[in-house]
mmCIF file of C-alpha atoms and ligand atoms in Angstrom:
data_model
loop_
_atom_site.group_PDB
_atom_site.id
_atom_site.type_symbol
_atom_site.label_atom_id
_atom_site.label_comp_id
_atom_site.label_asym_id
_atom_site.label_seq_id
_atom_site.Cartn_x
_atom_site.Cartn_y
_atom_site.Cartn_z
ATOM 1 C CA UNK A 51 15.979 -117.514 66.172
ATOM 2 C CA UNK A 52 16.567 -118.409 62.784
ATOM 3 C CA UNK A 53 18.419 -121.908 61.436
ATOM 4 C CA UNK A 54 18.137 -123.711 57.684
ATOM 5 C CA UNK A 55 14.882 -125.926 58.358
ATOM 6 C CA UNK A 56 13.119 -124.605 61.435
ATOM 7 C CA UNK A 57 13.404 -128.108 62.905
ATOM 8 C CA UNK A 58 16.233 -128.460 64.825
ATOM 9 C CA UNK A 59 18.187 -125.750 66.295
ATOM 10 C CA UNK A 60 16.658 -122.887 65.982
ATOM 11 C CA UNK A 61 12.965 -124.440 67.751
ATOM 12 C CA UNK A 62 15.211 -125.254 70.801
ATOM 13 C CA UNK A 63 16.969 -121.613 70.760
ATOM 14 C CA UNK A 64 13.401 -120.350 70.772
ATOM 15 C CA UNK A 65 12.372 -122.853 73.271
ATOM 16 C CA UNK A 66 15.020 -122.199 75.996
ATOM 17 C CA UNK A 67 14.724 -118.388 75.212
ATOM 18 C CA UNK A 68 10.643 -118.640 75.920
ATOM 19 C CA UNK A 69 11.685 -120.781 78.773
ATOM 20 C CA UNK A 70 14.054 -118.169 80.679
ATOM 21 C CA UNK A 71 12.000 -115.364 79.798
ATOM 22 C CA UNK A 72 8.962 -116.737 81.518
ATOM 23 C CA UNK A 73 11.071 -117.714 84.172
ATOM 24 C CA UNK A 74 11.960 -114.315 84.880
ATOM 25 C CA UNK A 75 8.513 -112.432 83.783
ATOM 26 C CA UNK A 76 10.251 -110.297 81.223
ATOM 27 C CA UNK A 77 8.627 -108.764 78.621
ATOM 28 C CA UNK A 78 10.052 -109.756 75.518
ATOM 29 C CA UNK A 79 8.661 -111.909 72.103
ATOM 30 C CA UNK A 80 10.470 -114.906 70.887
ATOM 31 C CA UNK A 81 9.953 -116.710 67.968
ATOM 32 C CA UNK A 82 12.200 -118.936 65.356
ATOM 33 C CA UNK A 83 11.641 -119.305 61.457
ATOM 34 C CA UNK A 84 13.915 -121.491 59.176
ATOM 35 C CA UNK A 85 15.795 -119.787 55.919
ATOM 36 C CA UNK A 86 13.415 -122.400 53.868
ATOM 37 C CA UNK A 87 9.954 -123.681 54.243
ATOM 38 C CA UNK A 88 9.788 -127.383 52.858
ATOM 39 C CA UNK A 89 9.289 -128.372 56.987
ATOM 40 C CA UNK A 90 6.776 -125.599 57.355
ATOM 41 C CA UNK A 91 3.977 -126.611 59.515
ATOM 42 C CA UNK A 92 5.969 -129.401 60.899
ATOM 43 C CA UNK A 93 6.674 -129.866 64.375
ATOM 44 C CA UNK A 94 10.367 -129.703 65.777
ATOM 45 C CA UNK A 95 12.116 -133.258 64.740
ATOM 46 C CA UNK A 96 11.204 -135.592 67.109
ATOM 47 C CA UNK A 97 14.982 -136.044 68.110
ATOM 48 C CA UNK A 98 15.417 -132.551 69.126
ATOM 49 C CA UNK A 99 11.654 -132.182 71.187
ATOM 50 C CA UNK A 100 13.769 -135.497 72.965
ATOM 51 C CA UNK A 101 16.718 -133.655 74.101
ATOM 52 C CA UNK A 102 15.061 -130.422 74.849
ATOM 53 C CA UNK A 103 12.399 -132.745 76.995
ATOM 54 C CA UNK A 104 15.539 -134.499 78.926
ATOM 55 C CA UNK A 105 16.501 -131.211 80.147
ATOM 56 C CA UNK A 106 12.687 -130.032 81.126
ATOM 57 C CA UNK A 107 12.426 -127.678 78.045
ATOM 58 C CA UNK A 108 8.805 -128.582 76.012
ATOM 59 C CA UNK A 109 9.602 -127.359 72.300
ATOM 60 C CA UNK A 110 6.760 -129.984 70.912
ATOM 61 C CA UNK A 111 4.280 -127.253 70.209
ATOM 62 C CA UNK A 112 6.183 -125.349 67.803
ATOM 63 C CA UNK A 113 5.667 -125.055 64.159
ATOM 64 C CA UNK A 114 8.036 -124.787 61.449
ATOM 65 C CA UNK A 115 7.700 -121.516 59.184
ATOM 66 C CA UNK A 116 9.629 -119.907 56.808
ATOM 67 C CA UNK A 117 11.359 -116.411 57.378
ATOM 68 C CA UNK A 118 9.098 -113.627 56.151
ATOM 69 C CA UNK A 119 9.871 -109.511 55.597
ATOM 70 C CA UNK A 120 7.739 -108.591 58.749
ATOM 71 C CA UNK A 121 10.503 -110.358 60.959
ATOM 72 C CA UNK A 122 13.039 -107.595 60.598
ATOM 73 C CA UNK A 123 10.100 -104.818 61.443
ATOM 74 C CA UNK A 124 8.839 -106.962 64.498
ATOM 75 C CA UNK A 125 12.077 -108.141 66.271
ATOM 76 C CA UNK A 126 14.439 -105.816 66.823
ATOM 77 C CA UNK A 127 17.383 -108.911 67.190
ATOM 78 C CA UNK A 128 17.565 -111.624 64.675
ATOM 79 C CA UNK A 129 20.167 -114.640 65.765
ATOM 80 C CA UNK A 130 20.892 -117.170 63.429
ATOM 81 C CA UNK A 131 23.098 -120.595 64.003
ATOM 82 C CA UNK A 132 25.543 -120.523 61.347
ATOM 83 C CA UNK A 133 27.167 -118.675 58.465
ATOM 84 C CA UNK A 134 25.507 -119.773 55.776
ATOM 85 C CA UNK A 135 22.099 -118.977 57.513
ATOM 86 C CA UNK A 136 24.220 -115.401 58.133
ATOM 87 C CA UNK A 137 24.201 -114.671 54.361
ATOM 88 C CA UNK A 138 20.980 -115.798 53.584
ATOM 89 C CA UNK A 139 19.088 -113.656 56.355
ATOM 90 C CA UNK A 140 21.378 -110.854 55.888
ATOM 91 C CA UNK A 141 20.234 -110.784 51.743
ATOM 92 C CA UNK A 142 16.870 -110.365 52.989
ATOM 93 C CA UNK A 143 17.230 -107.188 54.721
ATOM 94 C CA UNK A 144 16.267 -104.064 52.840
ATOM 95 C CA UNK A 145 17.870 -101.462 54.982
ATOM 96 C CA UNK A 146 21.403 -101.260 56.791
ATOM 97 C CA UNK A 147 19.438 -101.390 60.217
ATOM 98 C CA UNK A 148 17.420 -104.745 59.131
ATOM 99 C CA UNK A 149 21.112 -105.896 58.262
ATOM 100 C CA UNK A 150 22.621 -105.104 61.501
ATOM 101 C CA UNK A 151 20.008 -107.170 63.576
ATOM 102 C CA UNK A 152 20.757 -110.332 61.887
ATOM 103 C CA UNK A 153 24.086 -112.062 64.822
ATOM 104 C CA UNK A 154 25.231 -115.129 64.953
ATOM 105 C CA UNK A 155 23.940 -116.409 68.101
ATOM 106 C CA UNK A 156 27.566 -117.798 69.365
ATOM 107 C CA UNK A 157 28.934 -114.475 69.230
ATOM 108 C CA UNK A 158 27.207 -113.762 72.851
ATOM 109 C CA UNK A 159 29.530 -116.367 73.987
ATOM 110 C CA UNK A 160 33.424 -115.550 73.947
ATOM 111 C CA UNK A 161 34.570 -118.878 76.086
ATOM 112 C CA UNK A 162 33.724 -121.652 72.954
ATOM 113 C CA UNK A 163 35.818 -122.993 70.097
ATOM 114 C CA UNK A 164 32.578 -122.840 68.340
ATOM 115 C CA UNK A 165 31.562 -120.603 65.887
ATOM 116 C CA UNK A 166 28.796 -121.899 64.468
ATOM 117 C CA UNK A 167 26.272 -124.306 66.022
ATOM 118 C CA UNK A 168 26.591 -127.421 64.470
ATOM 119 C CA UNK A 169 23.327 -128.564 61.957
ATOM 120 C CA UNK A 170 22.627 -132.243 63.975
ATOM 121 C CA UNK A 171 19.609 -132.719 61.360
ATOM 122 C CA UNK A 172 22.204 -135.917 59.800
ATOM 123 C CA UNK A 173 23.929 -136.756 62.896
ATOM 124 C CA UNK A 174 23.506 -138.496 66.219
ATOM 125 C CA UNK A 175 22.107 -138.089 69.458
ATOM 126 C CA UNK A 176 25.406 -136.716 71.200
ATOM 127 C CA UNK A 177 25.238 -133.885 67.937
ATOM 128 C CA UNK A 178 21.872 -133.079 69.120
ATOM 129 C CA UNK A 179 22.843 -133.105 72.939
ATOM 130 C CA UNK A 180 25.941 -130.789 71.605
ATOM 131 C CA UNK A 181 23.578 -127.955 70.001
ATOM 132 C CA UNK A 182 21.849 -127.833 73.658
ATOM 133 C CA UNK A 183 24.899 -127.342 75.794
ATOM 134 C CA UNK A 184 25.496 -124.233 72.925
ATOM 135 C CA UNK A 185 21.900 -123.218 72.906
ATOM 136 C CA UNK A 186 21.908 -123.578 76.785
ATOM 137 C CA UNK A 187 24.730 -121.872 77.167
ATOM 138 C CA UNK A 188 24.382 -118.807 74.564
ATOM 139 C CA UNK A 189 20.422 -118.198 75.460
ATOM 140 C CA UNK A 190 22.129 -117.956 79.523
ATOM 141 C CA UNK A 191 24.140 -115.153 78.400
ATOM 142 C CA UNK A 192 21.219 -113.110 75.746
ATOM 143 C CA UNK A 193 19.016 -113.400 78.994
ATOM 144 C CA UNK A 194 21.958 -111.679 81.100
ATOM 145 C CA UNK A 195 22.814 -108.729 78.623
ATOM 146 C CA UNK A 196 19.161 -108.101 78.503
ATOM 147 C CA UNK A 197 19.056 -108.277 82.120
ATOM 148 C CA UNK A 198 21.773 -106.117 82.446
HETATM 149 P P1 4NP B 267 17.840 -127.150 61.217
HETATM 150 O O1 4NP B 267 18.235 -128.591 60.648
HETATM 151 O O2 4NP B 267 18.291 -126.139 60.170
HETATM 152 O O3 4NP B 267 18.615 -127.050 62.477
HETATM 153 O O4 4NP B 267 16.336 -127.162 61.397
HETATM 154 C C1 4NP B 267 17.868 -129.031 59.377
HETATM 155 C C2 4NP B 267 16.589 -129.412 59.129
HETATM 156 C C3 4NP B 267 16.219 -129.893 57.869
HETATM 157 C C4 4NP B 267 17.162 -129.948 56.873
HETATM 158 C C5 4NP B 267 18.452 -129.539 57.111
HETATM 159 C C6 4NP B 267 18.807 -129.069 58.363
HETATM 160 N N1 4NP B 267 16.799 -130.460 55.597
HETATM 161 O O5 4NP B 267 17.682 -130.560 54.731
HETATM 162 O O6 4NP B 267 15.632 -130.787 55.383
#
């Protein structure tokens, strides 16, 4: 789970994901890295550890890092929040296949006039509340495809 700072959206993407996977005992890794590293070694901002807390989901233990090469050799899916995170990742592939892992994560969903999930890092509590109904809501549907 990939966003711009590794602070907001893409700890709780990683967060409900390691969430619903335990839930179900599967087997898979999940982890979330930001497209730049001035938050690395941060915690998740306190306003998003909030929200994911409110709905039972403890993201206070992660740490912000910065994408590195090995991601695209040890995860075989790479979802990112929003275009401009799309382009970024994407540049960092070396191959067509690294290229071809990087998804934006909405595109799971086909029912939402979003695209993109919205960066809340300058906004207000409901903008952080909105990027968990799309997190919620698009991690739901990665868990059923894999299920499936
Ligand atoms: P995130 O939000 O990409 O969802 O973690 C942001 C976090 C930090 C900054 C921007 C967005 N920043 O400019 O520091």
């Amino acid at each position: 789970m990939v966003c711009l700072g590794n602070i907001c959206r893409s700890p709780l993407a990683d967060g409900l994901m390691r969430f619903k996977v335990e839930k179900l005992g599967l087997n898979i890794q999940v982890d979330s890295a930001g497209t730049i590293g001035i938050h690395s070694g941060q915690g998740p901002d306190p306003r998003m550890v909030q929200t994911a807390k409110n709905n039972g989901i403890d993201i206070s233990f992660l740490r912000a890092r910065k994408i590195k090469d090995e991601d695209f050799t040890i995860f075989d899916h790479i979802y990112v929040m929003d275009r401009s995170n799309l382009r970024d990742v994407q540049s960092l592939a070396k191959t067509i296949e690294e290229k071809e892992k990087v998804k934006l994560i909405l595109d799971v969903l086909d029912t939402t006039n979003y695209k993109e999930v919205p960066d809340p890092y300058y906004g207000a509590e409901r903008d952080f509340i909105k990027v968990f109904e799309l997190l919620d809501k698009a991690t739901d549907k990665l868990i059923e495809e894999i299920v499936q």
